[in-house]
Amino acid sequence: MNESPRYVVRIERTFDAPAEAVFEAWTSPEVMRRWWHAGPDWETPEAEVDLRVGGKVRVVMRARDGSEVEAQGEYTLIERPHRLEMTWTFSDDPSGTQQLIELAFSESEDSTTVVMVNSGIATDERRDAQDYGWRGCFDELGRALASY
């Protein structure tokens, strides 16, 4: 990775669920619609997944005010249920920069730790916005997995 660390978002979070369930939450459109948004007052009306290397992934997140942000990418690595990587672009990113999301899932007893590295972010402001959004998504993922 040749980029400055300020252009990377790294989040590590442990969930009380097996790795297979957590991996499924990142790759099942039905489950993604329940959590892939920046906060409890947001929703994800659309999620599409073609889970294969070279396959597309797309989500549309809607804020309470009705504004929408679309994010999409292409899977570059799938090692179920341990690793997942995809390119990623946001419709509200004026730079149009293609980013990379790398996910590692480590299971220990009845819990799974997810390490996400989102690299290739164009600006400090964009990094800060994505850090906020991803942390909200991880909070929502925790709520979605709580019923597991």
mmCIF file of C-alpha atoms in Angstrom:
data_model
loop_
_atom_site.group_PDB
_atom_site.id
_atom_site.type_symbol
_atom_site.label_atom_id
_atom_site.label_comp_id
_atom_site.label_asym_id
_atom_site.label_seq_id
_atom_site.Cartn_x
_atom_site.Cartn_y
_atom_site.Cartn_z
ATOM 1 C CA MET A 1 0.000 0.000 0.000
ATOM 2 C CA ASN A 2 1.693 3.210 -1.164
ATOM 3 C CA GLU A 3 -0.924 5.642 0.056
ATOM 4 C CA SER A 4 -0.657 7.858 3.093
ATOM 5 C CA PRO A 5 -2.437 6.357 6.109
ATOM 6 C CA ARG A 6 -4.719 9.401 6.203
ATOM 7 C CA TYR A 7 -6.416 8.073 3.075
ATOM 8 C CA VAL A 8 -7.346 4.781 4.695
ATOM 9 C CA VAL A 9 -10.173 3.804 7.020
ATOM 10 C CA ARG A 10 -9.464 0.776 9.209
ATOM 11 C CA ILE A 11 -12.108 -0.664 11.518
ATOM 12 C CA GLU A 12 -11.893 -3.762 13.698
ATOM 13 C CA ARG A 13 -15.032 -5.048 15.398
ATOM 14 C CA THR A 14 -16.019 -8.317 17.070
ATOM 15 C CA PHE A 15 -19.520 -9.743 16.712
ATOM 16 C CA ASP A 16 -21.227 -12.516 18.678
ATOM 17 C CA ALA A 17 -21.842 -14.680 15.612
ATOM 18 C CA PRO A 18 -19.954 -17.346 13.646
ATOM 19 C CA ALA A 19 -17.795 -16.284 10.695
ATOM 20 C CA GLU A 20 -20.207 -17.819 8.190
ATOM 21 C CA ALA A 21 -23.068 -15.627 9.468
ATOM 22 C CA VAL A 22 -20.934 -12.481 9.421
ATOM 23 C CA PHE A 23 -19.615 -13.265 5.934
ATOM 24 C CA GLU A 24 -23.194 -13.865 4.788
ATOM 25 C CA ALA A 25 -24.178 -10.460 6.156
ATOM 26 C CA TRP A 26 -21.646 -8.873 3.776
ATOM 27 C CA THR A 27 -22.742 -10.898 0.741
ATOM 28 C CA SER A 28 -26.502 -11.522 0.978
ATOM 29 C CA PRO A 29 -28.644 -8.741 -0.522
ATOM 30 C CA GLU A 30 -31.457 -9.524 1.922
ATOM 31 C CA VAL A 31 -29.197 -9.170 4.953
ATOM 32 C CA MET A 32 -27.283 -6.186 3.512
ATOM 33 C CA ARG A 33 -30.530 -4.218 3.216
ATOM 34 C CA ARG A 34 -30.973 -4.587 6.987
ATOM 35 C CA TRP A 35 -27.660 -2.995 7.981
ATOM 36 C CA TRP A 36 -25.620 -1.425 5.151
ATOM 37 C CA HIS A 37 -26.320 2.233 5.998
ATOM 38 C CA ALA A 38 -24.744 4.924 8.157
ATOM 39 C CA GLY A 39 -27.250 4.941 10.995
ATOM 40 C CA PRO A 40 -30.547 3.715 12.407
ATOM 41 C CA ASP A 41 -32.475 6.537 10.692
ATOM 42 C CA TRP A 42 -31.145 5.476 7.263
ATOM 43 C CA GLU A 43 -32.304 2.581 5.077
ATOM 44 C CA THR A 44 -30.917 0.506 2.234
ATOM 45 C CA PRO A 45 -33.699 0.108 -0.339
ATOM 46 C CA GLU A 46 -31.462 -1.634 -2.888
ATOM 47 C CA ALA A 47 -28.681 -4.204 -2.613
ATOM 48 C CA GLU A 48 -27.405 -6.372 -5.459
ATOM 49 C CA VAL A 49 -24.733 -9.070 -5.304
ATOM 50 C CA ASP A 50 -23.122 -11.293 -7.935
ATOM 51 C CA LEU A 51 -20.835 -13.195 -5.566
ATOM 52 C CA ARG A 52 -17.963 -14.298 -7.794
ATOM 53 C CA VAL A 53 -14.595 -12.797 -8.628
ATOM 54 C CA GLY A 54 -15.410 -10.182 -11.250
ATOM 55 C CA GLY A 55 -19.038 -10.057 -10.069
ATOM 56 C CA LYS A 56 -20.679 -6.763 -9.184
ATOM 57 C CA VAL A 57 -21.921 -5.513 -5.823
ATOM 58 C CA ARG A 58 -24.147 -2.445 -5.416
ATOM 59 C CA VAL A 59 -26.016 -0.751 -2.578
ATOM 60 C CA VAL A 60 -28.237 2.327 -2.406
ATOM 61 C CA MET A 61 -28.426 4.013 0.993
ATOM 62 C CA ARG A 62 -31.180 6.518 1.787
ATOM 63 C CA ALA A 63 -30.955 9.172 4.508
ATOM 64 C CA ARG A 64 -33.940 10.302 6.533
ATOM 65 C CA ASP A 65 -34.243 13.422 4.325
ATOM 66 C CA GLY A 66 -34.697 11.167 1.258
ATOM 67 C CA SER A 67 -31.271 11.813 -0.270
ATOM 68 C CA GLU A 68 -29.565 8.730 -1.643
ATOM 69 C CA VAL A 69 -25.984 7.583 -2.058
ATOM 70 C CA GLU A 70 -25.107 4.674 -4.322
ATOM 71 C CA ALA A 71 -21.953 2.635 -3.853
ATOM 72 C CA GLN A 72 -20.788 -0.118 -6.152
ATOM 73 C CA GLY A 73 -17.828 -2.246 -6.968
ATOM 74 C CA GLU A 74 -16.493 -5.538 -8.197
ATOM 75 C CA TYR A 75 -15.343 -8.534 -6.175
ATOM 76 C CA THR A 76 -11.599 -9.168 -6.537
ATOM 77 C CA LEU A 77 -11.181 -11.911 -3.895
ATOM 78 C CA ILE A 78 -13.628 -14.309 -2.240
ATOM 79 C CA GLU A 79 -12.399 -16.834 0.325
ATOM 80 C CA ARG A 80 -15.561 -17.774 2.185
ATOM 81 C CA PRO A 81 -15.825 -17.210 5.167
ATOM 82 C CA HIS A 82 -12.356 -15.731 5.824
ATOM 83 C CA ARG A 83 -11.629 -12.972 3.296
ATOM 84 C CA LEU A 84 -13.496 -10.699 0.940
ATOM 85 C CA GLU A 85 -12.147 -7.900 -1.253
ATOM 86 C CA MET A 86 -13.864 -5.533 -3.655
ATOM 87 C CA THR A 87 -13.319 -2.324 -5.529
ATOM 88 C CA TRP A 88 -15.628 0.476 -4.406
ATOM 89 C CA THR A 89 -16.877 3.826 -5.709
ATOM 90 C CA PHE A 90 -19.427 6.248 -4.243
ATOM 91 C CA SER A 91 -21.885 8.271 -6.319
ATOM 92 C CA ASP A 92 -21.341 11.309 -4.067
ATOM 93 C CA ASP A 93 -17.532 11.295 -4.416
ATOM 94 C CA PRO A 94 -16.683 14.071 -6.890
ATOM 95 C CA SER A 95 -13.234 12.553 -7.515
ATOM 96 C CA GLY A 96 -14.794 9.309 -8.790
ATOM 97 C CA THR A 97 -11.858 7.506 -7.215
ATOM 98 C CA GLN A 98 -11.985 3.714 -7.260
ATOM 99 C CA GLN A 99 -11.264 2.473 -3.767
ATOM 100 C CA LEU A 100 -10.509 -0.951 -2.338
ATOM 101 C CA ILE A 101 -12.278 -2.662 0.559
ATOM 102 C CA GLU A 102 -10.435 -5.567 2.187
ATOM 103 C CA LEU A 103 -12.216 -7.656 4.818
ATOM 104 C CA ALA A 104 -10.786 -10.375 7.058
ATOM 105 C CA PHE A 105 -13.072 -12.542 9.225
ATOM 106 C CA SER A 106 -11.498 -14.397 12.181
ATOM 107 C CA GLU A 107 -13.667 -16.747 14.226
ATOM 108 C CA SER A 108 -12.879 -17.602 17.831
ATOM 109 C CA GLU A 109 -15.316 -19.717 19.829
ATOM 110 C CA ASP A 110 -18.728 -18.054 19.343
ATOM 111 C CA SER A 111 -17.555 -14.709 17.965
ATOM 112 C CA THR A 112 -16.044 -13.286 14.802
ATOM 113 C CA THR A 113 -13.675 -10.350 14.485
ATOM 114 C CA VAL A 114 -13.908 -8.363 11.276
ATOM 115 C CA VAL A 115 -11.013 -6.195 10.147
ATOM 116 C CA MET A 116 -11.963 -3.831 7.322
ATOM 117 C CA VAL A 117 -9.431 -1.710 5.453
ATOM 118 C CA ASN A 118 -10.909 0.813 3.001
ATOM 119 C CA SER A 119 -8.016 2.288 0.995
ATOM 120 C CA GLY A 120 -7.639 4.565 -1.989
ATOM 121 C CA ILE A 121 -9.714 7.399 -0.498
ATOM 122 C CA ALA A 122 -9.044 10.676 -2.324
ATOM 123 C CA THR A 123 -9.119 13.369 0.397
ATOM 124 C CA ASP A 124 -9.034 13.940 4.142
ATOM 125 C CA GLU A 125 -12.660 15.110 4.065
ATOM 126 C CA ARG A 126 -13.734 12.004 2.194
ATOM 127 C CA ARG A 127 -11.803 9.780 4.609
ATOM 128 C CA ASP A 128 -13.506 11.436 7.585
ATOM 129 C CA ALA A 129 -16.968 11.046 6.001
ATOM 130 C CA GLN A 130 -16.329 7.394 5.179
ATOM 131 C CA ASP A 131 -14.939 6.691 8.636
ATOM 132 C CA TYR A 132 -18.172 8.086 10.121
ATOM 133 C CA GLY A 133 -20.334 6.145 7.651
ATOM 134 C CA TRP A 134 -18.509 2.841 8.076
ATOM 135 C CA ARG A 135 -18.657 3.085 11.876
ATOM 136 C CA GLY A 136 -22.419 3.607 11.590
ATOM 137 C CA CYS A 137 -22.642 0.608 9.252
ATOM 138 C CA PHE A 138 -20.720 -1.560 11.709
ATOM 139 C CA ASP A 139 -23.077 -0.458 14.504
ATOM 140 C CA GLU A 140 -26.033 -1.443 12.314
ATOM 141 C CA LEU A 141 -24.335 -4.758 11.459
ATOM 142 C CA GLY A 142 -24.013 -5.451 15.184
ATOM 143 C CA ARG A 143 -27.742 -4.869 15.614
ATOM 144 C CA ALA A 144 -28.541 -7.118 12.628
ATOM 145 C CA LEU A 145 -26.358 -9.915 13.998
ATOM 146 C CA ALA A 146 -27.650 -9.577 17.570
ATOM 147 C CA SER A 147 -30.573 -11.815 16.724
ATOM 148 C CA TYR A 148 -28.236 -14.564 15.532
#
